[in-house]
Amino acid sequence: PPVILLLHEAIAQHFWCIPFSVDGNPVPSIRWLFNGTVLTEGPYIHTRIVEYEHNSTVLHGCLQLNRPTHVNNGNYTLLVRNPLGSAARSVQGLFMKNPFSFNPEEPIPGRCWGASWELLAWFQWRCASPHPCRSQVSVAVALAVFACLFLSIMLIVLNKCGRRSKFGINR
């Protein structure tokens, strides 16, 4: 059966790393739990096998976390499994203290500060309409067309009238 030889707390390197060593033959599959739920790996959190030797059954690796915050603090559990059995071990990950006086993952209690309910209702109606910005776009396009026409007319007027000096000074 697979055996977890080593599981340490997170180490700050280029990425944060939770190092582990696993022994097993056949090679065990590796999964992680975060606070009791399956940890979905992606570009910011992933398992990396650091050393792999063909003659050895020991895998050395780490769970890499790219710029973890207080949201990533919690209990990380390493699960290894192969056809002969399974093993699990946990470690606490503390990357950053919560910078807020409240938990930002929870909804903020209370009502809207400084906003009346009529204004809130108007914003909700405005966002619910199918084309809230159509009139604003039309005004912007009309202003752009007017500016282009004005500049074109000014260029023509200056070209036609700008040849003869009013004061008799010729170049």
PDB file of C-alpha atoms in Angstrom:
ATOM      1  CA  PRO A   1       0.000   0.000   0.000  1.00  0.00           C
ATOM      2  CA  PRO A   2       1.121   3.600  -0.475  1.00  0.00           C
ATOM      3  CA  VAL A   3       2.778   5.415   2.425  1.00  0.00           C
ATOM      4  CA  ILE A   4       3.118   9.155   3.007  1.00  0.00           C
ATOM      5  CA  LEU A   5       6.699   9.504   4.196  1.00  0.00           C
ATOM      6  CA  LEU A   6       6.745  13.275   4.592  1.00  0.00           C
ATOM      7  CA  LEU A   7       4.266  16.154   4.641  1.00  0.00           C
ATOM      8  CA  HIS A   8       5.518  19.538   5.882  1.00  0.00           C
ATOM      9  CA  GLU A   9       3.951  22.932   6.423  1.00  0.00           C
ATOM     10  CA  ALA A  10       4.054  25.431   3.581  1.00  0.00           C
ATOM     11  CA  ILE A  11       7.430  26.935   2.662  1.00  0.00           C
ATOM     12  CA  ALA A  12       7.734  30.298   0.907  1.00  0.00           C
ATOM     13  CA  GLN A  13       9.827  29.878  -2.224  1.00  0.00           C
ATOM     14  CA  HIS A  14       9.207  31.433  -5.643  1.00  0.00           C
ATOM     15  CA  PHE A  15       5.777  29.826  -5.186  1.00  0.00           C
ATOM     16  CA  TRP A  16       4.489  28.646  -1.836  1.00  0.00           C
ATOM     17  CA  CYS A  17       5.151  24.930  -1.574  1.00  0.00           C
ATOM     18  CA  ILE A  18       3.688  22.233   0.674  1.00  0.00           C
ATOM     19  CA  PRO A  19       6.391  19.539   0.328  1.00  0.00           C
ATOM     20  CA  PHE A  20       5.590  15.840   0.461  1.00  0.00           C
ATOM     21  CA  SER A  21       7.170  12.456  -0.173  1.00  0.00           C
ATOM     22  CA  VAL A  22       5.124   9.396  -1.082  1.00  0.00           C
ATOM     23  CA  ASP A  23       6.206   5.770  -1.456  1.00  0.00           C
ATOM     24  CA  GLY A  24       4.190   3.161  -3.278  1.00  0.00           C
ATOM     25  CA  ASN A  25       4.321   0.484  -5.943  1.00  0.00           C
ATOM     26  CA  PRO A  26       2.434   0.712  -8.261  1.00  0.00           C
ATOM     27  CA  VAL A  27       2.789   4.502  -8.401  1.00  0.00           C
ATOM     28  CA  PRO A  28      -0.072   6.015  -6.363  1.00  0.00           C
ATOM     29  CA  SER A  29      -2.424   8.713  -7.573  1.00  0.00           C
ATOM     30  CA  ILE A  30      -2.239  11.999  -5.660  1.00  0.00           C
ATOM     31  CA  ARG A  31      -5.214  14.162  -4.708  1.00  0.00           C
ATOM     32  CA  TRP A  32      -5.663  17.039  -2.280  1.00  0.00           C
ATOM     33  CA  LEU A  33      -8.483  18.170  -0.031  1.00  0.00           C
ATOM     34  CA  PHE A  34      -8.852  21.754   1.179  1.00  0.00           C
ATOM     35  CA  ASN A  35     -10.869  22.047   4.405  1.00  0.00           C
ATOM     36  CA  GLY A  36     -12.502  18.698   3.696  1.00  0.00           C
ATOM     37  CA  THR A  37     -13.530  19.386   0.076  1.00  0.00           C
ATOM     38  CA  VAL A  38     -11.744  18.297  -3.096  1.00  0.00           C
ATOM     39  CA  LEU A  39      -9.128  20.854  -4.131  1.00  0.00           C
ATOM     40  CA  THR A  40      -9.529  21.720  -7.800  1.00  0.00           C
ATOM     41  CA  GLU A  41      -6.100  22.236  -9.312  1.00  0.00           C
ATOM     42  CA  GLY A  42      -5.472  24.892 -11.929  1.00  0.00           C
ATOM     43  CA  PRO A  43      -2.827  27.371 -13.039  1.00  0.00           C
ATOM     44  CA  TYR A  44      -2.490  28.924  -9.559  1.00  0.00           C
ATOM     45  CA  ILE A  45      -2.646  25.771  -7.424  1.00  0.00           C
ATOM     46  CA  HIS A  46      -1.182  22.522  -8.728  1.00  0.00           C
ATOM     47  CA  THR A  47       0.813  19.441  -7.726  1.00  0.00           C
ATOM     48  CA  ARG A  48       4.377  19.283  -9.007  1.00  0.00           C
ATOM     49  CA  ILE A  49       6.560  16.206  -8.754  1.00  0.00           C
ATOM     50  CA  VAL A  50      10.040  17.560  -8.045  1.00  0.00           C
ATOM     51  CA  GLU A  51      12.152  14.420  -8.238  1.00  0.00           C
ATOM     52  CA  TYR A  52      11.258  11.268 -10.091  1.00  0.00           C
ATOM     53  CA  GLU A  53      13.726   8.429 -10.409  1.00  0.00           C
ATOM     54  CA  HIS A  54      12.968   5.395 -12.547  1.00  0.00           C
ATOM     55  CA  ASN A  55      14.638   2.997 -10.097  1.00  0.00           C
ATOM     56  CA  SER A  56      12.791   4.290  -7.018  1.00  0.00           C
ATOM     57  CA  THR A  57       9.224   4.000  -5.806  1.00  0.00           C
ATOM     58  CA  VAL A  58       9.455   7.264  -3.820  1.00  0.00           C
ATOM     59  CA  LEU A  59       7.902  10.430  -5.274  1.00  0.00           C
ATOM     60  CA  HIS A  60       9.043  13.822  -3.960  1.00  0.00           C
ATOM     61  CA  GLY A  61       6.912  16.810  -4.801  1.00  0.00           C
ATOM     62  CA  CYS A  62       4.981  19.772  -3.560  1.00  0.00           C
ATOM     63  CA  LEU A  63       1.618  21.414  -3.844  1.00  0.00           C
ATOM     64  CA  GLN A  64       2.481  24.776  -5.399  1.00  0.00           C
ATOM     65  CA  LEU A  65       0.364  27.822  -4.626  1.00  0.00           C
ATOM     66  CA  ASN A  66       0.956  30.982  -6.660  1.00  0.00           C
ATOM     67  CA  ARG A  67       0.457  34.073  -4.459  1.00  0.00           C
ATOM     68  CA  PRO A  68      -1.902  32.585  -1.857  1.00  0.00           C
ATOM     69  CA  THR A  69      -3.848  34.937   0.403  1.00  0.00           C
ATOM     70  CA  HIS A  70      -5.821  34.586   3.632  1.00  0.00           C
ATOM     71  CA  VAL A  71      -8.551  32.862   1.601  1.00  0.00           C
ATOM     72  CA  ASN A  72      -6.139  29.958   1.034  1.00  0.00           C
ATOM     73  CA  ASN A  73      -5.481  29.486   4.773  1.00  0.00           C
ATOM     74  CA  GLY A  74      -6.818  26.171   6.007  1.00  0.00           C
ATOM     75  CA  ASN A  75      -6.349  22.437   6.336  1.00  0.00           C
ATOM     76  CA  TYR A  76      -4.702  20.672   3.364  1.00  0.00           C
ATOM     77  CA  THR A  77      -5.065  16.884   3.239  1.00  0.00           C
ATOM     78  CA  LEU A  78      -2.913  14.730   0.964  1.00  0.00           C
ATOM     79  CA  LEU A  79      -4.685  11.611  -0.338  1.00  0.00           C
ATOM     80  CA  VAL A  80      -2.684   8.889  -2.069  1.00  0.00           C
ATOM     81  CA  ARG A  81      -4.196   5.733  -3.545  1.00  0.00           C
ATOM     82  CA  ASN A  82      -3.167   2.741  -5.601  1.00  0.00           C
ATOM     83  CA  PRO A  83      -4.790  -0.698  -6.118  1.00  0.00           C
ATOM     84  CA  LEU A  84      -3.202  -1.986  -2.896  1.00  0.00           C
ATOM     85  CA  GLY A  85      -4.604   0.683  -0.590  1.00  0.00           C
ATOM     86  CA  SER A  86      -4.658   4.332   0.356  1.00  0.00           C
ATOM     87  CA  ALA A  87      -3.242   6.804   2.863  1.00  0.00           C
ATOM     88  CA  ALA A  88      -4.029  10.339   4.047  1.00  0.00           C
ATOM     89  CA  ARG A  89      -2.263  12.988   6.064  1.00  0.00           C
ATOM     90  CA  SER A  90      -3.111  16.631   6.817  1.00  0.00           C
ATOM     91  CA  VAL A  91      -1.179  19.838   7.379  1.00  0.00           C
ATOM     92  CA  GLN A  92      -2.272  23.359   8.283  1.00  0.00           C
ATOM     93  CA  GLY A  93      -1.516  26.054   5.713  1.00  0.00           C
ATOM     94  CA  LEU A  94      -1.161  29.641   6.961  1.00  0.00           C
ATOM     95  CA  PHE A  95      -0.108  32.049   4.194  1.00  0.00           C
ATOM     96  CA  MET A  96      -1.417  35.443   5.280  1.00  0.00           C
ATOM     97  CA  LYS A  97      -3.350  36.929   8.167  1.00  0.00           C
ATOM     98  CA  ASN A  98      -6.811  38.268   7.364  1.00  0.00           C
ATOM     99  CA  PRO A  99      -6.298  41.986   6.592  1.00  0.00           C
ATOM    100  CA  PHE A 100      -9.962  42.770   7.297  1.00  0.00           C
ATOM    101  CA  SER A 101     -11.849  43.011  10.574  1.00  0.00           C
ATOM    102  CA  PHE A 102     -14.525  40.761   9.031  1.00  0.00           C
ATOM    103  CA  ASN A 103     -14.554  37.643   6.867  1.00  0.00           C
ATOM    104  CA  PRO A 104     -14.700  38.853   3.235  1.00  0.00           C
ATOM    105  CA  GLU A 105     -16.098  35.512   2.096  1.00  0.00           C
ATOM    106  CA  GLU A 106     -19.364  36.120   3.955  1.00  0.00           C
ATOM    107  CA  PRO A 107     -22.042  38.620   2.837  1.00  0.00           C
ATOM    108  CA  ILE A 108     -21.823  42.011   4.499  1.00  0.00           C
ATOM    109  CA  PRO A 109     -24.730  42.504   6.941  1.00  0.00           C
ATOM    110  CA  GLY A 110     -26.793  45.683   7.083  1.00  0.00           C
ATOM    111  CA  ARG A 111     -28.342  47.959   4.511  1.00  0.00           C
ATOM    112  CA  CYS A 112     -26.878  50.191   1.798  1.00  0.00           C
ATOM    113  CA  TRP A 113     -25.054  53.131   3.345  1.00  0.00           C
ATOM    114  CA  GLY A 114     -25.928  56.536   1.903  1.00  0.00           C
ATOM    115  CA  ALA A 115     -28.170  55.213  -0.875  1.00  0.00           C
ATOM    116  CA  SER A 116     -31.910  55.546  -0.902  1.00  0.00           C
ATOM    117  CA  TRP A 117     -34.059  52.596  -1.874  1.00  0.00           C
ATOM    118  CA  GLU A 118     -35.577  54.588  -4.762  1.00  0.00           C
ATOM    119  CA  LEU A 119     -32.120  55.087  -6.273  1.00  0.00           C
ATOM    120  CA  LEU A 120     -31.368  51.395  -5.816  1.00  0.00           C
ATOM    121  CA  ALA A 121     -34.648  50.469  -7.514  1.00  0.00           C
ATOM    122  CA  TRP A 122     -33.830  52.831 -10.418  1.00  0.00           C
ATOM    123  CA  PHE A 123     -30.412  51.181 -10.879  1.00  0.00           C
ATOM    124  CA  GLN A 124     -31.992  47.737 -10.841  1.00  0.00           C
ATOM    125  CA  TRP A 125     -34.565  48.830 -13.449  1.00  0.00           C
ATOM    126  CA  ARG A 126     -31.843  50.436 -15.572  1.00  0.00           C
ATOM    127  CA  CYS A 127     -29.716  47.269 -15.521  1.00  0.00           C
ATOM    128  CA  ALA A 128     -32.715  45.071 -16.272  1.00  0.00           C
ATOM    129  CA  SER A 129     -33.694  46.931 -19.468  1.00  0.00           C
ATOM    130  CA  PRO A 130     -32.515  45.142 -22.626  1.00  0.00           C
ATOM    131  CA  HIS A 131     -30.514  48.084 -24.113  1.00  0.00           C
ATOM    132  CA  PRO A 132     -29.595  50.515 -21.312  1.00  0.00           C
ATOM    133  CA  CYS A 133     -26.790  52.250 -23.228  1.00  0.00           C
ATOM    134  CA  ARG A 134     -28.287  52.626 -26.700  1.00  0.00           C
ATOM    135  CA  SER A 135     -29.210  56.316 -26.271  1.00  0.00           C
ATOM    136  CA  GLN A 136     -25.799  57.105 -24.766  1.00  0.00           C
ATOM    137  CA  VAL A 137     -24.036  55.492 -27.721  1.00  0.00           C
ATOM    138  CA  SER A 138     -26.223  57.442 -30.149  1.00  0.00           C
ATOM    139  CA  VAL A 139     -25.289  60.744 -28.511  1.00  0.00           C
ATOM    140  CA  ALA A 140     -21.590  59.846 -28.603  1.00  0.00           C
ATOM    141  CA  VAL A 141     -21.751  58.916 -32.289  1.00  0.00           C
ATOM    142  CA  ALA A 142     -23.647  62.114 -33.142  1.00  0.00           C
ATOM    143  CA  LEU A 143     -21.021  64.224 -31.347  1.00  0.00           C
ATOM    144  CA  ALA A 144     -18.190  62.434 -33.167  1.00  0.00           C
ATOM    145  CA  VAL A 145     -19.857  63.006 -36.565  1.00  0.00           C
ATOM    146  CA  PHE A 146     -20.470  66.674 -35.730  1.00  0.00           C
ATOM    147  CA  ALA A 147     -16.819  67.139 -34.722  1.00  0.00           C
ATOM    148  CA  CYS A 148     -15.564  65.529 -37.948  1.00  0.00           C
ATOM    149  CA  LEU A 149     -17.872  67.700 -40.087  1.00  0.00           C
ATOM    150  CA  PHE A 150     -16.850  70.853 -38.212  1.00  0.00           C
ATOM    151  CA  LEU A 151     -13.145  70.109 -38.672  1.00  0.00           C
ATOM    152  CA  SER A 152     -13.644  69.336 -42.376  1.00  0.00           C
ATOM    153  CA  ILE A 153     -15.531  72.599 -42.979  1.00  0.00           C
ATOM    154  CA  MET A 154     -12.890  74.571 -41.064  1.00  0.00           C
ATOM    155  CA  LEU A 155     -10.148  72.976 -43.176  1.00  0.00           C
ATOM    156  CA  ILE A 156     -11.954  73.906 -46.409  1.00  0.00           C
ATOM    157  CA  VAL A 157     -12.607  77.486 -45.230  1.00  0.00           C
ATOM    158  CA  LEU A 158      -8.991  77.971 -44.179  1.00  0.00           C
ATOM    159  CA  ASN A 159      -7.771  76.531 -47.468  1.00  0.00           C
ATOM    160  CA  LYS A 160      -9.986  78.821 -49.585  1.00  0.00           C
ATOM    161  CA  CYS A 161      -9.654  82.014 -47.566  1.00  0.00           C
ATOM    162  CA  GLY A 162      -6.209  81.640 -46.160  1.00  0.00           C
ATOM    163  CA  ARG A 163      -4.316  82.482 -49.361  1.00  0.00           C
ATOM    164  CA  ARG A 164      -4.722  86.279 -49.444  1.00  0.00           C
ATOM    165  CA  SER A 165      -3.540  88.338 -46.536  1.00  0.00           C
ATOM    166  CA  LYS A 166      -5.961  90.906 -45.177  1.00  0.00           C
ATOM    167  CA  PHE A 167      -3.141  93.269 -44.234  1.00  0.00           C
ATOM    168  CA  GLY A 168      -1.261  93.265 -47.536  1.00  0.00           C
ATOM    169  CA  ILE A 169       1.708  91.292 -46.294  1.00  0.00           C
ATOM    170  CA  ASN A 170       2.622  88.722 -48.932  1.00  0.00           C
ATOM    171  CA  ARG A 171       5.042  85.917 -48.555  1.00  0.00           C
TER     172      ARG A 171
END
